[in-house]
Coordinates of C-alpha atoms and ligand atoms in Angstrom, one line a residue:
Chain A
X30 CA 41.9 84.0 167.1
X31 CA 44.4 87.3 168.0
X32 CA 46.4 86.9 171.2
X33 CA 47.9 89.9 172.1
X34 CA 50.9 90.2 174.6
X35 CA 50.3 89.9 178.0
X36 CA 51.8 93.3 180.2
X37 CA 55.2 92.2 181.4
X38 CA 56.6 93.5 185.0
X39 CA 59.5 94.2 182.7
X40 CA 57.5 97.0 181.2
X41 CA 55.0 98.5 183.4
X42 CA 55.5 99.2 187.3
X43 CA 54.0 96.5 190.2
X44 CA 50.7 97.7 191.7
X45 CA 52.0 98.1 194.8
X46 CA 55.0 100.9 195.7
X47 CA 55.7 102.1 198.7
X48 CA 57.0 105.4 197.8
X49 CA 53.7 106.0 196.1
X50 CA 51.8 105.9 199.7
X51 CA 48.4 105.5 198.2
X52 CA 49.3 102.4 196.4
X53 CA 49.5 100.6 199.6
X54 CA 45.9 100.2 200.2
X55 CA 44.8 100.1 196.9
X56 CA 46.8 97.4 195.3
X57 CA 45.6 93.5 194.9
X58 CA 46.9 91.5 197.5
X59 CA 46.3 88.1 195.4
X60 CA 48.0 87.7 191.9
X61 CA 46.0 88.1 189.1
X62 CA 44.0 84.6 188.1
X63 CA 45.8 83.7 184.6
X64 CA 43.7 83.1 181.7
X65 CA 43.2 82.7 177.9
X66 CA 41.8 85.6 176.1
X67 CA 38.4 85.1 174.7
X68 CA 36.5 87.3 172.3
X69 CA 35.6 89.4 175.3
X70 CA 39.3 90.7 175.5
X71 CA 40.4 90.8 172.3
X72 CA 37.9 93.2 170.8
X73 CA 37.4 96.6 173.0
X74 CA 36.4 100.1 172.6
X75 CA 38.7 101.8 170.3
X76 CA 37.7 101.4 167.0
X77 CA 33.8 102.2 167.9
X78 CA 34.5 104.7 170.1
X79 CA 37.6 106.6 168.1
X80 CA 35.3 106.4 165.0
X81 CA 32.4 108.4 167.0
X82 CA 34.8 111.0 168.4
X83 CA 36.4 114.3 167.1
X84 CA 39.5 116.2 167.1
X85 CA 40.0 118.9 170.0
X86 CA 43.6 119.0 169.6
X87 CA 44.5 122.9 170.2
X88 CA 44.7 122.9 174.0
X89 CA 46.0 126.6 173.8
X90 CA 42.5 127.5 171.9
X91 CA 40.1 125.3 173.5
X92 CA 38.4 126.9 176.3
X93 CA 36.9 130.0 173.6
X94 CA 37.4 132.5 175.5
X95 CA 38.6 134.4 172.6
X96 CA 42.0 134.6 174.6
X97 CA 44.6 131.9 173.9
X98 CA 46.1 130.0 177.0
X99 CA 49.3 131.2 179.0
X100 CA 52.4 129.4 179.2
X101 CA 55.4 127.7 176.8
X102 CA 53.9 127.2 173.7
X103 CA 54.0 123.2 172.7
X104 CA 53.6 120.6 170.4
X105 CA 53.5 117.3 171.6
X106 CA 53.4 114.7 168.4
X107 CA 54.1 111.2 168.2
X108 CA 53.0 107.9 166.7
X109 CA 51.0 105.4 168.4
X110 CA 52.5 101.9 167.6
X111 CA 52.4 98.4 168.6
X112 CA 55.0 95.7 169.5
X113 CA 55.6 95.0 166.2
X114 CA 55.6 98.4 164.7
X115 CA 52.8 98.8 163.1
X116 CA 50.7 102.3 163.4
X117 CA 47.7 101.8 165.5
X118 CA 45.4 104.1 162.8
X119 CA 42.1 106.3 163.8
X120 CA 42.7 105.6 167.3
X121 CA 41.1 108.3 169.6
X122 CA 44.2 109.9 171.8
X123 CA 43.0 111.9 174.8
X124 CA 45.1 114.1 177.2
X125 CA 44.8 116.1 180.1
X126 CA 47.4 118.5 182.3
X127 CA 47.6 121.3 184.4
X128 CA 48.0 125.0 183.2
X129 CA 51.3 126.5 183.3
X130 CA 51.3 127.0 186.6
X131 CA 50.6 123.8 187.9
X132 CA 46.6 124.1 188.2
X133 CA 44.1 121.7 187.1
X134 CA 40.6 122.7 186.0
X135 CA 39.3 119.7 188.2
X136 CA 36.9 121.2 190.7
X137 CA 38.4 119.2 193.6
X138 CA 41.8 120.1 193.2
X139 CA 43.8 120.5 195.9
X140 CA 44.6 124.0 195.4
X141 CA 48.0 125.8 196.1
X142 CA 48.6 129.6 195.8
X143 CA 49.7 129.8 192.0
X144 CA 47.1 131.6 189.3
X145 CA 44.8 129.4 187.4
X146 CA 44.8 130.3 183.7
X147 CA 40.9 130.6 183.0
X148 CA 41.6 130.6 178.8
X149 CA 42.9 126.8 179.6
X150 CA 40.8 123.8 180.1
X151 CA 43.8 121.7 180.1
X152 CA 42.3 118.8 178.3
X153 CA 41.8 117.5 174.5
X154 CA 41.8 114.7 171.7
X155 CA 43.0 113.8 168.7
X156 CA 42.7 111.0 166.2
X157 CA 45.9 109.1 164.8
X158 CA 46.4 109.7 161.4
X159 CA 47.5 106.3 158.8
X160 CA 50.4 105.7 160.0
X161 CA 49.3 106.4 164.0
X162 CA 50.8 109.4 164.1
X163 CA 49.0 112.3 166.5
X164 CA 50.2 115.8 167.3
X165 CA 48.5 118.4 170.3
X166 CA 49.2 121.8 170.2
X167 CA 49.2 122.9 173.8
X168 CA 51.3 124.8 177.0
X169 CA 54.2 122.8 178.9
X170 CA 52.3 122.5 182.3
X171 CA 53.8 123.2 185.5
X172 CA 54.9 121.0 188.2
X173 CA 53.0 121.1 191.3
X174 CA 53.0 120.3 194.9
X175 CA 51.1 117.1 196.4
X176 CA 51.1 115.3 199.7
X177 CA 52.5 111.9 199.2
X178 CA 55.8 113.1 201.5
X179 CA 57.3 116.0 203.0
X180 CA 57.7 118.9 199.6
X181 CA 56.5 116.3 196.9
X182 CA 56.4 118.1 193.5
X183 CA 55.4 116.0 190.5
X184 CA 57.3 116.8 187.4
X185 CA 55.6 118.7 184.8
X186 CA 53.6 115.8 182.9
X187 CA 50.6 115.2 180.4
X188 CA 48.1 112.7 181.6
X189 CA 47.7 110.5 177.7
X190 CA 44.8 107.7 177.5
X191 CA 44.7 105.1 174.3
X192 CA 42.1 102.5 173.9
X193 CA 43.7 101.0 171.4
X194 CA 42.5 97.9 169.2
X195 CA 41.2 95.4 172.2
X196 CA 40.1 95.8 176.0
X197 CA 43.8 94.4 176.9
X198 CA 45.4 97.6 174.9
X199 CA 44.0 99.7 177.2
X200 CA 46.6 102.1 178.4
X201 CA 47.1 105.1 180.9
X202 CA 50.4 106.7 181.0
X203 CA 51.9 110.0 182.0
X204 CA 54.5 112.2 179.2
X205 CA 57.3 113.6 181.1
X206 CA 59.9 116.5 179.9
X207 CA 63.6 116.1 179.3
X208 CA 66.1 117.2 181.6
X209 CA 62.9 117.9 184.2
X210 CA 65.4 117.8 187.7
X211 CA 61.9 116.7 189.6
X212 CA 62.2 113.3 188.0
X213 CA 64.6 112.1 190.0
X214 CA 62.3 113.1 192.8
X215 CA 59.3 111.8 191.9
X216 CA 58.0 108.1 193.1
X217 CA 55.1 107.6 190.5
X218 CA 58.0 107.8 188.1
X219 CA 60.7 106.0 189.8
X220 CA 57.6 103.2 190.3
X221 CA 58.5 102.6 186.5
X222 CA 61.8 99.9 186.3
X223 CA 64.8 101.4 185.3
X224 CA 65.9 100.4 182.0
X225 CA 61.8 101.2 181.0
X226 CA 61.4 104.6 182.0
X227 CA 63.0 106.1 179.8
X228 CA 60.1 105.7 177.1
X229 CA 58.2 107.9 179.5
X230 CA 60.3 110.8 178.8
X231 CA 59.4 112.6 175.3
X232 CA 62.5 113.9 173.5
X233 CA 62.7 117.9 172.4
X234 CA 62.6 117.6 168.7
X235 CA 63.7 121.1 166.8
X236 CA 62.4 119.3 163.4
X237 CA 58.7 119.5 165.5
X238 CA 59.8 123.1 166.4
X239 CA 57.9 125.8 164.7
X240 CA 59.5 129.2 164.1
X241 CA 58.4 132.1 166.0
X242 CA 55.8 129.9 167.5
X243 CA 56.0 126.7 169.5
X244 CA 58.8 124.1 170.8
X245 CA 58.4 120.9 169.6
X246 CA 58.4 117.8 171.3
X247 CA 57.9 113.6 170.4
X248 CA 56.8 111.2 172.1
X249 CA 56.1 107.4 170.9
X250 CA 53.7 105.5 172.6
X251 CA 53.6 101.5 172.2
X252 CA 50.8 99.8 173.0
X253 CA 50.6 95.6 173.5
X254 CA 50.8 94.3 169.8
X255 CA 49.4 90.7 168.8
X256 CA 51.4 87.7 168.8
X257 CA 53.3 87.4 165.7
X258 CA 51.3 84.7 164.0
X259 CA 52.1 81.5 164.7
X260 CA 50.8 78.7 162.3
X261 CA 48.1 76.1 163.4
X262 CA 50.4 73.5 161.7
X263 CA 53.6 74.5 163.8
X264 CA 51.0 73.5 166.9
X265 CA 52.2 76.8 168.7
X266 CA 48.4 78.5 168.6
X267 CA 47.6 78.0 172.3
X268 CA 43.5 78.0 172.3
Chain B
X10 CA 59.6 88.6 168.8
X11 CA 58.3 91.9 169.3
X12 CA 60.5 94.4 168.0
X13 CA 59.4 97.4 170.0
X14 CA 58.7 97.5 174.0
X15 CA 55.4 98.6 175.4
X16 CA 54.8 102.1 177.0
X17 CA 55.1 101.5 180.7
X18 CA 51.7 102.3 182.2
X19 CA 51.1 105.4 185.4
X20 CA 48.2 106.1 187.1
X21 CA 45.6 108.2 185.6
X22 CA 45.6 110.2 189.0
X23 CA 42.9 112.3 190.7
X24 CA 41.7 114.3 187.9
X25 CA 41.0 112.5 185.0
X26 CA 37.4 113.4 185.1
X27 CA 38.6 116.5 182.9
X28 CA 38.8 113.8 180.3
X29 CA 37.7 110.5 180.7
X30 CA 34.1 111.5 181.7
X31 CA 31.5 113.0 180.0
X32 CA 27.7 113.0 180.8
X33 CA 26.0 110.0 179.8
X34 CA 29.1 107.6 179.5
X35 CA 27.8 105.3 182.1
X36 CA 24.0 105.4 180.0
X37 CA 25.1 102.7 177.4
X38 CA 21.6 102.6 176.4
X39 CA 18.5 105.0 177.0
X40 CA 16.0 105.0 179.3
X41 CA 13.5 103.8 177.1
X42 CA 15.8 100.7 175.9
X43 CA 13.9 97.5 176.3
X44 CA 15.6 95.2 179.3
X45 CA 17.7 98.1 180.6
X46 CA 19.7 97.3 184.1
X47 CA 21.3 99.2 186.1
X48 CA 24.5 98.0 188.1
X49 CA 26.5 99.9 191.0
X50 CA 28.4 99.2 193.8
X51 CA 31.7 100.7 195.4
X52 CA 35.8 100.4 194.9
X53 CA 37.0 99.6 198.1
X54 CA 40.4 100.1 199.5
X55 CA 42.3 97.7 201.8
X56 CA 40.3 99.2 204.7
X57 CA 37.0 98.9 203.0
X58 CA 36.8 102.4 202.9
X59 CA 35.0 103.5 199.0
X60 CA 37.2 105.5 197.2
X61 CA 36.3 108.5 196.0
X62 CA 37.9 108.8 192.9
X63 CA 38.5 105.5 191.1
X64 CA 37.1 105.2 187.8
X65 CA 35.4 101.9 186.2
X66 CA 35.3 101.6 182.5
X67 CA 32.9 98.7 181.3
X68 CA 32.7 96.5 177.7
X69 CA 30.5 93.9 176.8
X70 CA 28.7 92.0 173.8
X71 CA 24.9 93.3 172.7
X72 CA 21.6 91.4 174.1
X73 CA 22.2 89.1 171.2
X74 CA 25.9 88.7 172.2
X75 CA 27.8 90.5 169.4
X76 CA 30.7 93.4 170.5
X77 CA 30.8 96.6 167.9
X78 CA 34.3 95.6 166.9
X79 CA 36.0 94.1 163.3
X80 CA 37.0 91.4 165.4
X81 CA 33.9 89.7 166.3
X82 CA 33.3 86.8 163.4
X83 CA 29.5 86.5 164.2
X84 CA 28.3 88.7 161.5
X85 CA 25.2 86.6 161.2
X86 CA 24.6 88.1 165.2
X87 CA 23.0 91.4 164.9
X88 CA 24.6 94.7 166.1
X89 CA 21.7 97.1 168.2
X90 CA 21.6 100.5 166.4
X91 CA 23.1 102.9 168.7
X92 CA 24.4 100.5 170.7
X93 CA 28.9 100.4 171.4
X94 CA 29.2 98.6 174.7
X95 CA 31.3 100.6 176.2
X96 CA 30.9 102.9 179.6
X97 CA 32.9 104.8 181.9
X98 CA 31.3 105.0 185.5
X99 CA 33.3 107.7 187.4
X100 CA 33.2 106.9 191.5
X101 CA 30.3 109.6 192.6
X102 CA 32.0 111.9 195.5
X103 CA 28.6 111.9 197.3
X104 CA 27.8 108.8 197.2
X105 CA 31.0 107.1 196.9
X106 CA 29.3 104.8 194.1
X107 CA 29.6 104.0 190.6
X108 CA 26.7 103.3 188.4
X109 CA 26.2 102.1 185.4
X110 CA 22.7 101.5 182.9
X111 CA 23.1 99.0 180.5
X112 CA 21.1 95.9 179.0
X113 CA 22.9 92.6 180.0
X114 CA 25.0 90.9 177.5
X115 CA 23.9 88.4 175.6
X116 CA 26.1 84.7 175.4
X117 CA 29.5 85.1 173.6
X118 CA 32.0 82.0 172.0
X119 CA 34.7 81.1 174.7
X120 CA 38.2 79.7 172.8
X121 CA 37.1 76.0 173.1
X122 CA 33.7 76.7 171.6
X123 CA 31.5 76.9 174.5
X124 CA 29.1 79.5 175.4
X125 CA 30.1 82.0 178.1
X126 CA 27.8 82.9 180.8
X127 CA 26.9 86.7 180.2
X128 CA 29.6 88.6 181.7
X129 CA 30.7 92.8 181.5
X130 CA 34.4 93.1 181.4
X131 CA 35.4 95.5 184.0
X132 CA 38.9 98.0 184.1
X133 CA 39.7 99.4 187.5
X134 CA 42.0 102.5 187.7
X135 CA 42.3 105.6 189.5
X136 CA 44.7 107.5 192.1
X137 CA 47.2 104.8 193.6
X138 CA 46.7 102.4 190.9
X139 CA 49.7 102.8 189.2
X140 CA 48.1 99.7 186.5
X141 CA 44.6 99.0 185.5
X142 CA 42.7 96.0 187.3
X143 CA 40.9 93.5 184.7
X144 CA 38.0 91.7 186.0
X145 CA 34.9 90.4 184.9
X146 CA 31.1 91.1 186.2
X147 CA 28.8 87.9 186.3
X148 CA 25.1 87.8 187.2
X149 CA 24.3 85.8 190.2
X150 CA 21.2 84.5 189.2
X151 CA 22.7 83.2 186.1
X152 CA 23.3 79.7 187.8
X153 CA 23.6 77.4 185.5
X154 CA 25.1 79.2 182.3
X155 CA 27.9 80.6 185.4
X156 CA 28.8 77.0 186.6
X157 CA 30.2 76.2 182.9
X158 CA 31.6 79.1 182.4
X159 CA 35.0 78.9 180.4
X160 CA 36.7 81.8 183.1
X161 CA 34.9 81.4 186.2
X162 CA 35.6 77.6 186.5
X163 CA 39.3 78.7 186.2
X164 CA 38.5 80.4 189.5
X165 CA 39.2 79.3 192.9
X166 CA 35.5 78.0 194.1
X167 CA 35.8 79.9 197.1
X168 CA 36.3 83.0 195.7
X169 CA 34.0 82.7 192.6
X170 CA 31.6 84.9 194.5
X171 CA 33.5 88.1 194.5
X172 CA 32.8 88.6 190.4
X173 CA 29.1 87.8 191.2
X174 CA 26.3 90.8 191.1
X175 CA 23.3 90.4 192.5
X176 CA 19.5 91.4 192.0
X177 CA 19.4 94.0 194.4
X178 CA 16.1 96.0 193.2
X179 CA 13.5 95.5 190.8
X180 CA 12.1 99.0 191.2
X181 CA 12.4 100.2 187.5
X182 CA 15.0 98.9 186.0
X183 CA 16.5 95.7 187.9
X184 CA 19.2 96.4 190.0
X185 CA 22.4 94.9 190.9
X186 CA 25.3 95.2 193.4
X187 CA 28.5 95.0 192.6
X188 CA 31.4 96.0 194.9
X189 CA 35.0 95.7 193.7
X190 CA 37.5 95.2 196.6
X191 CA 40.7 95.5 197.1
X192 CA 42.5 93.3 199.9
X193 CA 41.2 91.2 202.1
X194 CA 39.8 87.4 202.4
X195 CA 37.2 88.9 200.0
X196 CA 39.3 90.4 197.4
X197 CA 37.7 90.7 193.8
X198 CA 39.4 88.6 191.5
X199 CA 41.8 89.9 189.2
X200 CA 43.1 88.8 186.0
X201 CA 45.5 88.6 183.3
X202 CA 44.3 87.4 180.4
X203 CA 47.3 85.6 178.6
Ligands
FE317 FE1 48.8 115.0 187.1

């Protein structure tokens, strides 16, 4: 049977950080009960679901209004990959971010005085190609206040979701923009250890940059890859 | 050794409705669908208040215990037509509940070639969860097929009963509870699975 890598603290921040005030009260207080993975949590989602779904990858274009979405003009492409390096293939990518100005299309935001863009839904999908590569056309969003402390702004980000090949692939992260000065600001960032957080941070690419039309930016995402495969003769397989 | 390092994982916020729901992701089968349950309960913070906003994705095995997915050797089980196994129950703001319609899983292989006790494999996320939370949903009137079970006996005895639903209604389609805590003496067990 697979075994895919376990999450490492190395890799991903703790449940619990204090700068992020609402992780306080909802973060385990017990560790997490270790044990083997069974067929339960080596298959998942992704491959049914991604092979159901459809592309929506134009976020500037989505909303048909017949009026295309205000803001930077973006593309955001990337492959998705796993520990090893392989390309995690046909795997459903979805995103969602604010507008330009900051504003979600979420019907409890917390509003602040900054126009909403009604030609931008601020949400999409899009398949990996072969070789797990997947590219968005949208706006850079804006950063926007919240109430975790005294004039918190979160860095302009893109919310990105991946199934990926098993239930323990699953994986929620957040895109950030280089050079953003509100990074250095931000908890849910700084949550991240050090030498990881970089990987959150997509890189401008002018090669992705389209003339006369949008910047380009990559970001890599790498999802928990399987154990390279031990032998049952060397007696490593652990179940 | 791996060659590349994982994506660090952040919270998928207070929004994410704007993607990761859609109506009818927490109907993994129809209304009609013989032996249809439904399950719901509450996400409850450290002061037992329900959240509003976390988000409970859910993946299990068919009635006959075979999951939609290339990795699953039983190809002599039978897959339901129109059947994936997977949900995403959004906390209501109303109600301050998630709910989810399903059938109850069927009996999948555990590593050491036992049968496990029917079980939906829960992920907990949502605003102040900067990782997801893996645990597992067990019926409580599965007794016996529970008290073998290759995960829950790895389970402190005394806290077994916080991955335990139980029959709650049988109005309809049979009901059960199941609340997911965070904190507490009663804390719902968490895992990794290694
Ligand atoms: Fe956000």
């Amino acid at each position: 049977m697979k075994r895919y890598n376990p999450p490492s603290v190395a890799d991903h921040p703790p449940f619990s950080h204090a700068a992020y005030r609402s992780t306080v009260k909802r973060s385990p207080a017990f560790d997490a009960i270790l044990v083997p993975q069974t067929i339960s949590e080596i298959t998942g989602p992704g491959p049914a679901v991604s092979a159901l779904a459809e592309d929506d990858a134009d976020l500037t274009t989505n909303a048909h209004t017949g009026s295309a979405a205000i803001g930077e003009r973006s593309i955001l492409t990337g492959r998705v990959l796993d520990e090893n390096g392989a390309p995690v293939a046909g795997m459903l990518v979805e995103i969602w971010q604010a507008d330009a100005s900051g504003r979600y299309a979420h019907p409890r935001e917390k509003d602040f005085p900054a126009p909403r863009d009604p030609n931008f839904v601020g949400h999409g999908a899009c398949k990996t190609d072969g070789a797990g590569v997947y590219r968005f056309t949208t706006v850079k969003p804006g950063p926007y206040p919240w109430g975790n402390h005294d004039n918190a702004w979160r860095p302009a980000h893109v919310h990105f979701s991946v199934l990926g090949p098993a239930l323990v692939t699953r994986l929620v992260t957040q895109m950030y923009f280089p050079g953003d000065p509100l990074l250095s600001l931000d908890p849910i960032f700084h949550a991240v250890p050090e030498p990881a957080r970089g990987r959150l941070v997509a890189a401008y690419d002018h090669s992705v940059t389209m003339p006369n039309w949008a910047l380009g930016y990559r970001f890599d995402i790498v999802l928990a890859g399987v154990e390279e495969t031990p032998t049952e003769e060397a007696g490593t397989w652990r179940h | 050794m791996a060659s590349l390092k994982q994506t660090p994982s952040q919270t998928v916020g207070p929004y994410y409705a704007m993607r990761l729901f859609a109506p009818d992701q927490n109907r993994l089968v129809p209304v009609s669908a013989p032996g249809r349950i439904r399950v719901e309960g509450c996400v409850l913070d450290a002061d037992g208040v329900p959240m509003e906003d976390a988000l409970v994705e859910i993946w299990q095995a068919n009635a006959h215990g075979r999951f939609r997915h290339p990795d699953d050797p039983r190809v002599d089980v039978p897959l339901t037509p129109g059947f994936v196994g997977f949900g995403r129950a959004p906390v209501d703001l109303e109600t301050r509940r998630f709910w989810f319609e399903t059938t109850k899983p069927g009996r999948v292989l555990a590593p050491d070639g036992s049968s496990q006790a029917p079980h939906l494999s829960l992920v907990v996320q949502g605003r102040g969860m900067l990782r997801p939370s893996f645990t597992r949903l067990y019926f409580a009137d599965e007794t016996t097929a529970n008290a073998a079970d290759f995960v829950l006996v790895r389970v402190p005895e005394a806290r077994r009963h916080t991955l335990l639903a139980h029959l709650v209604s049988s109005d309809g389609a049979p009901t059960y509870r199941f609340d997911i805590r965070f904190q507490g003496n009663d804390e719902t067990v968490f895992f990794v699975f290694d």
